[in-house]
Each structure stands twice: as structure tokens, then as C-alpha cells.
Coordinates of C-alpha atoms and ligand atoms in Angstrom, one line a residue:
X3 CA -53.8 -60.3 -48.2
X4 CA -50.7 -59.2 -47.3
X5 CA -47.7 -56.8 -48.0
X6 CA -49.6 -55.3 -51.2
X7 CA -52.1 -53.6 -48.8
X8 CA -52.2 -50.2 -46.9
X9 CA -55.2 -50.1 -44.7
X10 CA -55.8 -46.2 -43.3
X11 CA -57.7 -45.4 -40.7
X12 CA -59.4 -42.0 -40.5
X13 CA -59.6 -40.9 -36.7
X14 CA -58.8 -37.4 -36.8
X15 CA -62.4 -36.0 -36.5
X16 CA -63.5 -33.8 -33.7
X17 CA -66.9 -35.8 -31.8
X18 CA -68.6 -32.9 -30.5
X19 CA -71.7 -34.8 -30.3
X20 CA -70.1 -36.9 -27.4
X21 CA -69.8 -34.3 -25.2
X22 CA -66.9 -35.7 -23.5
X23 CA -63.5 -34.8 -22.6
X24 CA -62.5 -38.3 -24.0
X25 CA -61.9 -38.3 -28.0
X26 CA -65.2 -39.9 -30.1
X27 CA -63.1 -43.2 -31.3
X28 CA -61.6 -44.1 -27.6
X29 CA -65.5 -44.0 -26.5
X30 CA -65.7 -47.9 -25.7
X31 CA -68.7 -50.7 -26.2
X32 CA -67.7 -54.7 -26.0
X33 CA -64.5 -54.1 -24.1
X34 CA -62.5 -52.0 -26.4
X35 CA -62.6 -48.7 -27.7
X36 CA -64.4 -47.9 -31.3
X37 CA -61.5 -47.6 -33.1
X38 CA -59.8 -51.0 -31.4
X39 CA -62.6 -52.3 -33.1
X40 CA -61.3 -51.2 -36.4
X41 CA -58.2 -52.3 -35.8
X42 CA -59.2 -55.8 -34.7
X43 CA -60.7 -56.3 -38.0
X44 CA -57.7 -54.2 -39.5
X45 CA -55.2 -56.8 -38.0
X46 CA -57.2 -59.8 -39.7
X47 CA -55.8 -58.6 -42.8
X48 CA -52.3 -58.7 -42.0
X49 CA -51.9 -55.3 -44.2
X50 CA -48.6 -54.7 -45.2
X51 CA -48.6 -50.9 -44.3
X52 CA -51.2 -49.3 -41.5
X53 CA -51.8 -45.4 -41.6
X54 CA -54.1 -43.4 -38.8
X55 CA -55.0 -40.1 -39.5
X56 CA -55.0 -38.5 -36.3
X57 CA -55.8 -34.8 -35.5
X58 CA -58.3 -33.9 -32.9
X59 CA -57.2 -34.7 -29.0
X60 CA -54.4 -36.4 -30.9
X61 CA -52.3 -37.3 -27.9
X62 CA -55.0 -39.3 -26.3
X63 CA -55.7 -41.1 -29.3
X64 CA -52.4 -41.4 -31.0
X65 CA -50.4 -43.2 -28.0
X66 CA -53.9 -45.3 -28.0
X67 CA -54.0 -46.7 -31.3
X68 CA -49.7 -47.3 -31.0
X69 CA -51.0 -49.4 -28.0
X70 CA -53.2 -51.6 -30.5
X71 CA -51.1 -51.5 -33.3
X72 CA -47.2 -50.6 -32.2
X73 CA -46.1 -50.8 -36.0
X74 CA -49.1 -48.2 -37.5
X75 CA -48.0 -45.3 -39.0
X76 CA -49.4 -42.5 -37.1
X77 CA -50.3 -39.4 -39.7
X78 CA -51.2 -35.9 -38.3
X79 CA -54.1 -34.1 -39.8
X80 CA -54.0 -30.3 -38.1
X81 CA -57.3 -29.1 -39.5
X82 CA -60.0 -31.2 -40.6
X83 CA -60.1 -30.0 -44.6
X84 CA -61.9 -33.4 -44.8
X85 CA -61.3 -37.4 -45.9
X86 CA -59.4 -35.9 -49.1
X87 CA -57.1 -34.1 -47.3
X88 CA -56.9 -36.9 -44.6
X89 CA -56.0 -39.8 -47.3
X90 CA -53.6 -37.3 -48.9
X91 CA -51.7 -36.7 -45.6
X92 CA -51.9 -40.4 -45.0
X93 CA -50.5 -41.3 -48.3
X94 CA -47.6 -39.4 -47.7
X95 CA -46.9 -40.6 -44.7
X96 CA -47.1 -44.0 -45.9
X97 CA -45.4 -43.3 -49.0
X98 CA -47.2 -46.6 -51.1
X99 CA -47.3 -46.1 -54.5
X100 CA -48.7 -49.4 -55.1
X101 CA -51.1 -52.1 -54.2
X102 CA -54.4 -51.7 -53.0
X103 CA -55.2 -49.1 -50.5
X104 CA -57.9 -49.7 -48.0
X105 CA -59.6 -46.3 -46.3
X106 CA -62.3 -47.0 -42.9
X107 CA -63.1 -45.1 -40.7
X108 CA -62.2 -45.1 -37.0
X109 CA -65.6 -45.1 -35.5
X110 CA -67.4 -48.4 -37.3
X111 CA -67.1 -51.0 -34.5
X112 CA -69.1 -53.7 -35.6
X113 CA -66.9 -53.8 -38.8
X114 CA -65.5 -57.8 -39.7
X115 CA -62.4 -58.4 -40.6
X116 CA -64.2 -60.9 -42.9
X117 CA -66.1 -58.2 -44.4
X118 CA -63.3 -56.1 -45.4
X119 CA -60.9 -58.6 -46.6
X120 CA -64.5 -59.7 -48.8
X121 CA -64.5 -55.9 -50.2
X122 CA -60.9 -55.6 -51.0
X123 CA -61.2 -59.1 -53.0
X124 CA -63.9 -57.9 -55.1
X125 CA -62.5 -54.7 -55.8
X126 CA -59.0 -56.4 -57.0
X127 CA -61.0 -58.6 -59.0
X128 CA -62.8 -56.2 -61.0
X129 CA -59.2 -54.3 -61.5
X130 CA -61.3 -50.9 -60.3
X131 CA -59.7 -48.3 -59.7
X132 CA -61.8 -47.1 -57.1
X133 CA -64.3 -48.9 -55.0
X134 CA -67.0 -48.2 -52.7
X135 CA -68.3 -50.3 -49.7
X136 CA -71.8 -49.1 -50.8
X137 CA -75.2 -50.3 -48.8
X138 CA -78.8 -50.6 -49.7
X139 CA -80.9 -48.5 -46.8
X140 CA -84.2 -47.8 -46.3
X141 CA -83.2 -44.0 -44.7
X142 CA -80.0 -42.9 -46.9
X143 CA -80.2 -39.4 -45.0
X144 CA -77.1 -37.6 -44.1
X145 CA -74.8 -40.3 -46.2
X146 CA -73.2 -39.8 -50.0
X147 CA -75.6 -41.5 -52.5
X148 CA -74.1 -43.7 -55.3
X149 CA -74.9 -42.3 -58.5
X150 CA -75.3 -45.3 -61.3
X151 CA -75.8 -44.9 -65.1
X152 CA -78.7 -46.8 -67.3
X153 CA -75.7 -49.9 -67.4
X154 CA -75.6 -49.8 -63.4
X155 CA -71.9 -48.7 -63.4
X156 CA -71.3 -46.1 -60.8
X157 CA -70.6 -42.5 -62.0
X158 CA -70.4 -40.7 -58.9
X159 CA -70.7 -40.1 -55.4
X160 CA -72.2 -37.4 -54.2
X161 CA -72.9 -36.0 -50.4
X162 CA -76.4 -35.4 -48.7
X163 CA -75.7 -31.3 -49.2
X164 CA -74.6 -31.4 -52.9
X165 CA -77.3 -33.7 -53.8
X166 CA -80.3 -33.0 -56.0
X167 CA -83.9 -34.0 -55.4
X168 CA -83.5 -36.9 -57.5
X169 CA -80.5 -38.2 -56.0
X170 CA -81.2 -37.8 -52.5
X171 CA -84.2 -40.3 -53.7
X172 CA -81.5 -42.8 -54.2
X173 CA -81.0 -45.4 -51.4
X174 CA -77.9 -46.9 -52.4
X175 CA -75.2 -45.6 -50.2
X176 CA -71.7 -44.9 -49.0
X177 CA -70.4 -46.9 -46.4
X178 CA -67.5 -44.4 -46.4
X179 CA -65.4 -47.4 -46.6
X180 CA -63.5 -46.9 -49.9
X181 CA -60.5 -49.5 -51.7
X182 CA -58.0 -47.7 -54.1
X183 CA -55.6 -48.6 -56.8
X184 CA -52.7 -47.3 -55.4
X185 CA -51.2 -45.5 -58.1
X186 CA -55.0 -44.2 -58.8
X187 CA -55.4 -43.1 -55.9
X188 CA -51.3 -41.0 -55.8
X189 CA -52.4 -39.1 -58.8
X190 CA -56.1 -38.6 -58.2
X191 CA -55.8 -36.9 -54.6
X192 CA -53.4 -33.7 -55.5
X193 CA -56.8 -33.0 -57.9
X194 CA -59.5 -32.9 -55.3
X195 CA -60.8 -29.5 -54.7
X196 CA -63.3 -28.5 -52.2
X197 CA -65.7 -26.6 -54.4
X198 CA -68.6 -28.2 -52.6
X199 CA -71.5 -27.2 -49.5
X200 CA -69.5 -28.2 -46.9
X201 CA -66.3 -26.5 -48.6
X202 CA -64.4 -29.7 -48.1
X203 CA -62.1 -32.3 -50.0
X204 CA -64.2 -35.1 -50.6
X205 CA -62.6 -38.4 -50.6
X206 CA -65.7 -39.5 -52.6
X207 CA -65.1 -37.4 -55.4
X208 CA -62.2 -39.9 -56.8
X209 CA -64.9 -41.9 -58.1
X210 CA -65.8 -38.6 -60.6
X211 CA -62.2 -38.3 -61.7
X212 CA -61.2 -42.3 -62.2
X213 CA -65.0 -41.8 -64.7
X214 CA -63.2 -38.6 -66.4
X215 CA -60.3 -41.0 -66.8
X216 CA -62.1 -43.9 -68.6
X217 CA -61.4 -46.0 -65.8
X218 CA -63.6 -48.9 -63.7
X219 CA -65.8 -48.0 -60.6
X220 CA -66.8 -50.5 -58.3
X221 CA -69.3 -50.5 -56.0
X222 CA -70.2 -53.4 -53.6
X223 CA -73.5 -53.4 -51.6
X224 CA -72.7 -55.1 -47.5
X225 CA -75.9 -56.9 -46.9
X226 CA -75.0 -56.0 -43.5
X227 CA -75.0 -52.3 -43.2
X228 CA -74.5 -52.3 -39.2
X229 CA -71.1 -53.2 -39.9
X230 CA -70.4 -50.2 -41.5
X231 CA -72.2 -47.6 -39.1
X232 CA -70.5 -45.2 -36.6
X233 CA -71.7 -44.0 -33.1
X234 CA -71.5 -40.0 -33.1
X235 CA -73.3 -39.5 -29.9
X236 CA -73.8 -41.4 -27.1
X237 CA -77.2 -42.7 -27.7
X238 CA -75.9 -44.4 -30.8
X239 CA -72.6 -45.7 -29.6
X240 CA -75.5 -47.9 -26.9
X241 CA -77.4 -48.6 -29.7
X242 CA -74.3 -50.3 -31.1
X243 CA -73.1 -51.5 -28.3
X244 CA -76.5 -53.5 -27.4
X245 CA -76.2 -55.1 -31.1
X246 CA -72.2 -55.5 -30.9
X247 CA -73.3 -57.5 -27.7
X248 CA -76.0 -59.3 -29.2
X249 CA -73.9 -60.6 -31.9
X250 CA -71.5 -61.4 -29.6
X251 CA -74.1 -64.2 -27.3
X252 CA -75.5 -65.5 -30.3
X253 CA -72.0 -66.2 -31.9
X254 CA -71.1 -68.1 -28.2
X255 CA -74.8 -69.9 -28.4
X256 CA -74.2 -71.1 -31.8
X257 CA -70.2 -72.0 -30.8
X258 CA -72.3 -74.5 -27.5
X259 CA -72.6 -72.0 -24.7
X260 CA -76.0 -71.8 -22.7
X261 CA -77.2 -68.4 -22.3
X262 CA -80.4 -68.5 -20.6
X263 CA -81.3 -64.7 -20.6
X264 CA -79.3 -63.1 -23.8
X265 CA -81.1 -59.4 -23.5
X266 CA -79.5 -59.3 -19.8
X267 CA -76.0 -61.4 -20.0
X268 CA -73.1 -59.2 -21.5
X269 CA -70.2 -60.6 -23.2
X270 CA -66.8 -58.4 -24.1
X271 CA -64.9 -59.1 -27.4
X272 CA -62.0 -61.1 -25.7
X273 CA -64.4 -63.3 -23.7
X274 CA -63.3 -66.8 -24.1
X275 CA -65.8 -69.8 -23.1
X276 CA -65.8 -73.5 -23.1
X277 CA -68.2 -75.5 -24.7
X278 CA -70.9 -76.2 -22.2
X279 CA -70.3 -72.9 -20.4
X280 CA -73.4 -71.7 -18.5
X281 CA -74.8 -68.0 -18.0
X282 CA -77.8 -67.5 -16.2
X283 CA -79.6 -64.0 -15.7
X284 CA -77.4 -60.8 -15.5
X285 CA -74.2 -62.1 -16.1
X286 CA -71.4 -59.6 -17.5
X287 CA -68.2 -61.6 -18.7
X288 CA -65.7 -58.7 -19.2
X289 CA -62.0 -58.3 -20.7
X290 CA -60.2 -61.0 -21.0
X291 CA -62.1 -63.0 -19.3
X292 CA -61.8 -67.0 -19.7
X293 CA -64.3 -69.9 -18.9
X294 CA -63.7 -73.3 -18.7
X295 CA -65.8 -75.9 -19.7
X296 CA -69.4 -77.0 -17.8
X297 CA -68.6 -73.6 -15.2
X298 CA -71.8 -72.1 -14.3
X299 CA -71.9 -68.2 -13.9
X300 CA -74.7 -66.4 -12.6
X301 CA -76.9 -65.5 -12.1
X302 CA -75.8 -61.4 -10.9
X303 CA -72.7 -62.2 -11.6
X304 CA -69.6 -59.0 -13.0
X305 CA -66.2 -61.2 -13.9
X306 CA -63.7 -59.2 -15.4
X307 CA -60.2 -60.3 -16.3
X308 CA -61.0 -63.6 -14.2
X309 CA -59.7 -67.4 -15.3
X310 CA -63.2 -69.6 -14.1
X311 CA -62.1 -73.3 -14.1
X312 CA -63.9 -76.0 -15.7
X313 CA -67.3 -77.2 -13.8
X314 CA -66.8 -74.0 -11.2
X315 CA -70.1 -72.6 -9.8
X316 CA -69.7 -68.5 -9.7
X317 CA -73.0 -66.9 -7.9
X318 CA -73.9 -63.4 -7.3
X319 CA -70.3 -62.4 -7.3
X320 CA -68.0 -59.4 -8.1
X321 CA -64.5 -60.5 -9.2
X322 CA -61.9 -58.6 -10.9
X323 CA -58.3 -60.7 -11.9
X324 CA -58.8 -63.8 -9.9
X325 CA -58.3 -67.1 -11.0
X326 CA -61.3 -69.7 -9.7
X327 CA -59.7 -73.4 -9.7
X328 CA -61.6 -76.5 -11.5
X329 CA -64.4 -77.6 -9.6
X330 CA -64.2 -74.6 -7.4
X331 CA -67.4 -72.8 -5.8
X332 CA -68.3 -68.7 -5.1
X333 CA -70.8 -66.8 -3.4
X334 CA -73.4 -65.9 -3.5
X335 CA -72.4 -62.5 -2.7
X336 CA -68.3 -62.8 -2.7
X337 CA -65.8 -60.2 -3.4
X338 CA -63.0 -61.2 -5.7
X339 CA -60.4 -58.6 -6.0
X340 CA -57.0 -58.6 -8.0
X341 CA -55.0 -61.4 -7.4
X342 CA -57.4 -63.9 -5.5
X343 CA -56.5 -67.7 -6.6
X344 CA -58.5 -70.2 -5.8
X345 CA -57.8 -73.9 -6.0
X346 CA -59.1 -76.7 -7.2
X347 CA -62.3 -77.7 -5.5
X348 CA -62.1 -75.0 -3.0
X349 CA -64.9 -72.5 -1.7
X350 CA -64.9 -68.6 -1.5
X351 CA -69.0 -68.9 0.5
X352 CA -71.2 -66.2 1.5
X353 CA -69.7 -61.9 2.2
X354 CA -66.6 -62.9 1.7
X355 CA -64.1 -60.6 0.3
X356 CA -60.3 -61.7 -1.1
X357 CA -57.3 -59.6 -2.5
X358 CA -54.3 -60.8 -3.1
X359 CA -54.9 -64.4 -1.6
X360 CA -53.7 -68.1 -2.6
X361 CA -56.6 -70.2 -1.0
X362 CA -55.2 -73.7 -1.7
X363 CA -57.0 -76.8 -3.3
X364 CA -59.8 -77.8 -1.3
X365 CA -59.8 -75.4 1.1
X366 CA -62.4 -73.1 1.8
X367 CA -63.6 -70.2 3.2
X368 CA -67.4 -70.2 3.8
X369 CA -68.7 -67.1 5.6
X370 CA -68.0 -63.7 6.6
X371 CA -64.6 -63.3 5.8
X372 CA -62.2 -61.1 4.5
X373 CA -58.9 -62.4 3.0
X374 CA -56.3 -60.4 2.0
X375 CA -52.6 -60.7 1.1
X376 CA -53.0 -64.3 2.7
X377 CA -52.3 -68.1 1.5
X378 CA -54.2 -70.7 2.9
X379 CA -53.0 -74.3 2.5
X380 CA -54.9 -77.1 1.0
X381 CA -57.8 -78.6 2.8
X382 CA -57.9 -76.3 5.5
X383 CA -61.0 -74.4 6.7
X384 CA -61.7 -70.7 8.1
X385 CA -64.1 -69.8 10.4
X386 CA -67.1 -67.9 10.1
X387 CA -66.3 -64.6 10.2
X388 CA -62.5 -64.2 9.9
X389 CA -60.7 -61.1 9.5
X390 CA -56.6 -61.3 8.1
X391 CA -55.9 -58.1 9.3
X392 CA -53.4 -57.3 6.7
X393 CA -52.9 -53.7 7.6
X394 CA -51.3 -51.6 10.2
X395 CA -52.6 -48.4 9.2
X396 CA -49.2 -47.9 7.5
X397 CA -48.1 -51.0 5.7
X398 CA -49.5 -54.5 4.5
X399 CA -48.6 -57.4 5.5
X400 CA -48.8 -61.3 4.9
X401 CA -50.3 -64.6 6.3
X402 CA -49.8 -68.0 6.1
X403 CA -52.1 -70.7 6.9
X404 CA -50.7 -74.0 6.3
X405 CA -52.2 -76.9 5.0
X406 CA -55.5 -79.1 6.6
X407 CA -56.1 -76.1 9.3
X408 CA -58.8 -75.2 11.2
X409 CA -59.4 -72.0 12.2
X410 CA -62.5 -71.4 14.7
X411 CA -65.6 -68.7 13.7
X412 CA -64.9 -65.1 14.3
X413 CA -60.9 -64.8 14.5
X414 CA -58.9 -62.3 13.7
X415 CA -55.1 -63.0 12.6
X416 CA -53.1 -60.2 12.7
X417 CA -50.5 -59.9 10.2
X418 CA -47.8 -60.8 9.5
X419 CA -48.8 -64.4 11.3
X420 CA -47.8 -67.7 10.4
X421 CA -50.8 -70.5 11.5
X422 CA -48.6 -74.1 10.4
X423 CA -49.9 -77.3 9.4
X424 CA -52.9 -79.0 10.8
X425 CA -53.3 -76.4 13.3
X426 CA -56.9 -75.4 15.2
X427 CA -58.2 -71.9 16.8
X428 CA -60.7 -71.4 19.0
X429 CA -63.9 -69.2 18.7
X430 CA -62.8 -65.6 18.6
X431 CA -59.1 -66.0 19.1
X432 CA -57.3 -62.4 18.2
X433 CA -54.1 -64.7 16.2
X434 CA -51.1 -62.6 17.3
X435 CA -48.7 -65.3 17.1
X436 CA -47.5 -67.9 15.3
X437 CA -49.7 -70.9 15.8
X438 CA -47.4 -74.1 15.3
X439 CA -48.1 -77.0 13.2
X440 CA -50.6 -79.1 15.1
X441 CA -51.4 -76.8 18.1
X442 CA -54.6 -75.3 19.1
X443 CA -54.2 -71.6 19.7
X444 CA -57.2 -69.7 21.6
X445 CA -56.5 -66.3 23.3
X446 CA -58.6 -64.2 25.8
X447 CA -59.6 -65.2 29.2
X448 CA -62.7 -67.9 30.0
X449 CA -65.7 -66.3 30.0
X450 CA -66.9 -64.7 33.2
X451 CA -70.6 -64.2 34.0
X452 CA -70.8 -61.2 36.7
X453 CA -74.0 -60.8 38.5
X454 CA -75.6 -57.0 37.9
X455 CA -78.5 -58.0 39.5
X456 CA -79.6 -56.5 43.4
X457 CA -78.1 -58.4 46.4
X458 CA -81.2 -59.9 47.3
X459 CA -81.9 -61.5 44.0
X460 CA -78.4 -62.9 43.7
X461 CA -79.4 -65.3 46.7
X462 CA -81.9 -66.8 44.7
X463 CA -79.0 -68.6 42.4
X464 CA -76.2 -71.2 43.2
X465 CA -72.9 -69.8 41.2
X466 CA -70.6 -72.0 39.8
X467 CA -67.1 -72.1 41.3
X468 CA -65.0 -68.9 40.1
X469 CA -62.8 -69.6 37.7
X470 CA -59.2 -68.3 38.0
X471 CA -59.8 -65.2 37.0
X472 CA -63.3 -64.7 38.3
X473 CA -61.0 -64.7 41.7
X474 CA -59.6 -61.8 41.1
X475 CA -62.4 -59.9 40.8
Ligands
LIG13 C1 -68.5 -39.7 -45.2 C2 -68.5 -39.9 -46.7 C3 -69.9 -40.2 -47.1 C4 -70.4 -41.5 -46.4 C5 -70.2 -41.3 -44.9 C6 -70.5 -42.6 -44.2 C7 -66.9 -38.2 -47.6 C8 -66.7 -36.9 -48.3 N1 -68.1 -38.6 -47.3 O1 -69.3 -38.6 -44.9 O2 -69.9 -40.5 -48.5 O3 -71.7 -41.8 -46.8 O4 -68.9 -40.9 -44.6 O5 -70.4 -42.4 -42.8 O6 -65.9 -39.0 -47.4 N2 -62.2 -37.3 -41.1 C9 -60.9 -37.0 -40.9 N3 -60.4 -35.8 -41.3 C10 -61.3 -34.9 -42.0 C11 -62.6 -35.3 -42.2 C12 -63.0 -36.5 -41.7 O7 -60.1 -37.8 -40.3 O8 -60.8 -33.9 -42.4 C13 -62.6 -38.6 -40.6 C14 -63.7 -38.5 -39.5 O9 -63.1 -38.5 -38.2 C15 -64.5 -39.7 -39.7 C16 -64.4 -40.0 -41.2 O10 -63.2 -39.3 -41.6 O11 -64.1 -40.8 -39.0 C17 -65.6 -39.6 -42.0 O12 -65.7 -38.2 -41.9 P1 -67.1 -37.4 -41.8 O13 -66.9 -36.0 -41.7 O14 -67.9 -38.0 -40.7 O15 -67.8 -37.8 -43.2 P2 -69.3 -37.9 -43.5 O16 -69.9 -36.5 -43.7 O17 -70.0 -38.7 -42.5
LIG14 CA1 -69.7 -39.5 -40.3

């Protein structure tokens, strides 16, 4: 395919059934919206020329599809006349006069790449005119029926409300999904009229005028129709988005992942996995999520964004844009927020929650902790219970832990802190300073045990010798 092509996308409709401030094709399932979909299978053609038809909440979806696409043409459509009227504005705004022109529609997101780029073949082969992406359904309410002669060459397509008895009997369908002979399609489109039910101009009825004109009509059944169905409310945009999901495990299954529960692990379109990769129970693998090879995720596990090295182990954990070293452990029940890196080999254990933080090779963090805006050196080890108190109540600040450390269970450092190389803490110290490399920091006095009890009890014990505080007191 290639310069010869002109791909338009129809998004201009309004989506009332939605019920939502947010336009019908920006409604998202797998990771992108419906008509990223589209455009994702679009973009496997490497059209020469890309039209969308936008009208309705057009500056959400316009500056959305530029996003996806930054060299579409973007076509307004003020009120919805219908897809003749849409393809007419498009066409203009494209200003092809020849090749093939492809028209979809903007809310079809299981639709293949491979499966258009299949229908715009067969339709240049047969050197139609016009052709139809046409399906064989068991329930062909609500679409346009394909009309065929005795020979089986299509005559005409006609909608659900124009339709007679007899040919709403027929389940061959419109996908809606139409390929044009440019040059057809310039001169056919300024003839439409909209002498129908629904008083609109039918892109469909270009198959009646390229008939008038003596001229070839294809139409080319998709054996699977999925592909080619839209979500207009929100209980068929989860339908779709279960199946888009389905398809999605069973093409990583087949491709050498291990997926122990499909019907509960969710997988996004730009999830990328390694061979040997596995998912146990009620695992979600979001955006642009990579996996390395032999990592094992799950089970209760949401990663989105995240890099998961090769072999890591990722349990009962929540991470958003974090990067989980080769050979690396998490969780069960860790925190990852944005910018968390973990090295190779290292540990983020049990409630422990990390933003912004470098945790070198090998080191780890096992317990309790929270680590934010914070790198930890290679080797070294943190507490139980650790708090990097990164913030003042007005600004953040940083901490560095330097390399083989070891920091005692229930500290707090207090940033901005540096603790160096090879350095130790004692239980509880409050980190307030820097801690040089090699030097044991502990803060707080020695403990002091003071007897509450009445004068004539305290007899009864031998105390220890006051410490130099317990002096004092
Ligand atoms: C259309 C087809 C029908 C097919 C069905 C498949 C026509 C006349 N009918 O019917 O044969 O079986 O799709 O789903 O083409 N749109 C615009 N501007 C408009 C009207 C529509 O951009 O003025 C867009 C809509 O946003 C939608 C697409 O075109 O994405 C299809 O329009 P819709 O009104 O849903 O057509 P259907 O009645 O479903
Ligand atoms: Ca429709």
C-alpha cells in the first residue's frame, strides 16, 4: 500500500448513548481510545493521505487524533447530514482525485490493520468501483443489508429503515467499512441525495449509482465480524473491551507467555513481554508496559508504564513508571510510584512505598518503608520501617545513601541527608545529619526505665546503676 491510498476516518458523530461528557471515539478499552484503535490499524497501511471527519466535541477529539496521527488531515463536519456528506467534506479536504479511497469508521476497535489492507487488495483486484466490507450475521438488525442479483453481484445497499420485508430477511451485511475508486467516488458523491427515512446522505447509496453506471460492485464478507463492530454505549464498548482483551492473552500465549488465569489477567495493546513471561491470577499489564524474559507477575498485581527486568518476581504490587532491575524482587504489597528504579537483584519487600528513588543493584529495602526522592547505593540495606522524610511541609528534598550501608529498623532520615559509604544506624535513629562513610550514627539518649510503681514496692528491686542521664533526673 502506499501513496495511492486515502484512508478516512468518520468520527464526527454525536454518542449520546454514552452519556458522557467525553466524545464516543475517545471512550478507551486496551489502553487506547476507540478511534486510536482505528488508527493503529490505519497506520499499518502507510496510506498516503489520512482524512478525519470530525464534528461533534470536535476540540477534544481533533487535537486527540493530531496526537496519534500528527500528519492526518483533520476535516470539519458542522452538522451530521450523514456518511455522504462526511466523505464529501473529507474529499475535499483531501483533494485526491485518484487511487483507492478507504472509508472506517472511528469507533471499530478491534479492527486489523491486516484486515483492511486484505479488503483494499481485493477490491483493487476486481477493479470495483465501489466495495463493501460486508459480513454474514446471524442478527443483521439495525445495519444496511447487501442487496445481490440471481448472479450474486451486489446491486445495492440499503438501510434497516428503507428496507423491505424481504430485505431485512437478508443477513449479509454492511460493515460500514467501504473502498472507492477514487475518481468514482469524486463524481458519485455531489449525486447523493437524502430522499430516504432517516433524511440523510447515505454513503451506501454509491453502490446504486456505480450499478446505474454499468460499473463493478464488490462486496467482501470478514469472517470475523467483531472486527468491524462499534461500541455505542457503554455496555458494548465492555463487551468489546473483554474480547479486544481476550484476543490480546491468547495472541501473548500463542507468542510463549504463561497466563495462568486469562478471564482475570488484563493485557493493554502496547504491552510488550518476553518469551517465558509469567502472569498469575489478576494481573493488569498496562500502557507501555515491558516484560523481560522468565519475570513473574502476580498474582494481584496493576503495572502500568513499568520496565520489569528479566527473571524479576513482582507480587501483589501497585507500580506506575518504575523500572524493576534483572533479577530483582517486589512485594507483596509494594507501592511503586513514578520514577522508582530498582537495580539489578535488589528488593522493594513488604508496605513499602517508593517515588522518585534509585535503589542501587543489590540493595534492598525489605519492610515498612517509604522511599521517596532518595538513592540508595548498591548492596546496602534499610531497616525495617524507614521513613526518608523528603518533605518539609513546603519543599522536597533529596537523600543519599551510599553504597554497602546499613541502616538500623525504624529510622527516620530527614532530608536533605547524605548517609556515605559503608555506613551503620542504630535502631530508631532520627538521621539529621550527614552520617560519614564508615561511621555508625545513633541519636537519642540510652534508654531510661523510671519506676512508677509505690515507694514500698520499689524496695523489692535492685536498680541498675543510673546511666548519665538517669542522673539528672
Ligand atoms: C452505517 C451504514 C450501514 C452500516 C453501518 C455499520 C450508512 C448510510 N450506513 O449505518 O450501512 O451497516 O454503518 O455500522 O453509511 N458519521 C459522521 N457524520 C455523519 C454521519 C455519520 O461522521 O453525518 C460517522 C459516525 O460518527 C459513525 C459512522 O459515520 O462513526 C457511521 O454513522 P452511523 O450514523 O452510525 O451509521 P449507521 O446508521 O450505523
Ligand atoms: Ca453506527
Amino acid at each position: 500500500m502506499a501513496s495511492d491510498l486515502t484512508v478516512i476516518v468518520l468520527a464526527a458523530g454525536g454518542g449520546t448513548r454514552m452519556r458522557s461528557k467525553t466524545a464516543k471515539v475517545l471512550h478507551e478499552i486496551g489502553g487506547r481510545s476507540m478511534v486510536g484503535h482505528v488508527l493503529a490499524a490505519v497506520q499499518a497501511l502507510e496510506p498516503g493521505r489520512v482524512v478525519a471527519v470530525v464534528g461533534h466535541q470536535r476540540d477534544q477529539v481533533g487535537p486527540h487524533i493530531q496526537s496519534l496521527m500528527p500528519a492526518v488531515v483533520l476535516a470539519v463536519q458542522e452538522d451530521q447530514k450523514g456518511t455522504g456528506d462526511a466523505v464529501r467534506i473529507a474529499v475535499e479536504a483531501a483533494g485526491t482525485t485518484s487511487g483507492t479511497v478507504l472509508v472506517a469508521a472511528g469507533d471499530t476497535p478491534l479492527l486489523r490493520g491486516e484486515s483492511l489492507r486484505d479488503f483494499a487488495l481485493e477490491h483493487e483486484a476486481a477493479q470495483c468501483a465501489v466495495s463493501v466490507l460486508s459480513g454474514v450475521v446471524d442478527d443483521p438488525f439495525g445495519y444496511g443489508r447487501i442487496v445481490r442479483n440471481d448472479e450474486g453481484d451486489v446491486e445495492a445497499i440499503i438501510e434497516e429503515n428503507d428496507a423491505t420485508t424481504d430485505q431485512r430477511s437478508i443477513h449479509e451485511i454492511s460493515s460500514g467499512i467501504l473502498a472507492f475508486d477514487a475518481e468514482f467516488l469524486t463524481e458519485a458523491l455531489p449525486k447523493l441525495d437524502n430522499d430516504n427515512a432517516k433524511g440523510e446522505y447515505y454513503l451506501t447509496d454509491t453502490v446504486g449509482l456505480a450499478r446505474d453506471a454499468g460499473l463493478t460492485v464488490g462486496a467482501f464478507p470478514i469472517d470475523d465480524w467483531m472486527q468491524t463492530e462499534g461500541a455505542n454505549d457503554r455496555v458494548q464498548l465492555a463487551n468489546l473491551g473483554r474480547e479486544l482483551n481476550r484476543r490480546i492473552v491468547e495472541q501473548w500465549m500463542r507468542d510463549g507467555v504463561t497466563v495462568m488465569d486469562p478471564d482475570t489477567t488484563w493485557i493493554e495493546a502496547d504491552v510488550s513481554l518476553a518469551p517465558d513471561v509469567i502472569l498469575l491470577p489478576n494481573t493488569q499489564l498496562l500502557g507501555a508496559t515491558v516484560v523481560g524474559e522468565d519475570a513473574v507477575i502476580g498474582p494481584d498485581t496493576s503495572l502500568k508504564d513499568c520496565e520489569i527486568g528479566a527473571g524479576a518476581r513482582v507480587v501483589r504490587t501497585h507500580g506506575e513508571l518504575a523500572v524493576v532491575g534483572n533479577g530483582a524482587s517486589v512485594g507483596p504489597y509494594a507501592y511503586l510510584r513514578p520514577g522508582t528504579e530498582l537495580g539489578g537483584g535488589g528488593k522493594i519487600g513488604t508496605f513499602v512505598e517508593t517515588k522518585n528513588a534509585h535503589i542501587g543493584a543489590g540493595a534492598k529495602v525489605p519492610h515498612l518503608s517509604y522511599v521517596g526522592d532518595a538513592d540508595i547505593g548498591e548492596g546496602t540495606n534499610i531497616g525495617a520501617g524507614t521513613i526518608v522524610a523528603n518533605y518539609d511541609g513546603v519543599n522536597k528534598h533529596h537523600t543519599t545513601v551510599g553504597k554497602g550501608a546499613k541502616t538500623g529498623a525504624n529510622n527516620t532520615f530527614v532530608a536533605p541527608v547524605t548517609i556515605g559509604d559503608g555506613a551503620m544506624t542504630g535502631g530508631g535513629t532520627v538521621v539529621r545529619r550527614d552520617v560519614p562513610p564508615g561511621h555508625l550514627a545513633v541519636s537519642g539518649g540510652p534508654q531510661r526505665n523510671l519506676d512508677r510503681r509505690a515507694p514500698r514496692d520499689q524496695e523489692a528491686t535492685t536498680m541498675g546503676e543510673p546511666g548519665p542521664d538517669e542522673g539528672e533526673s
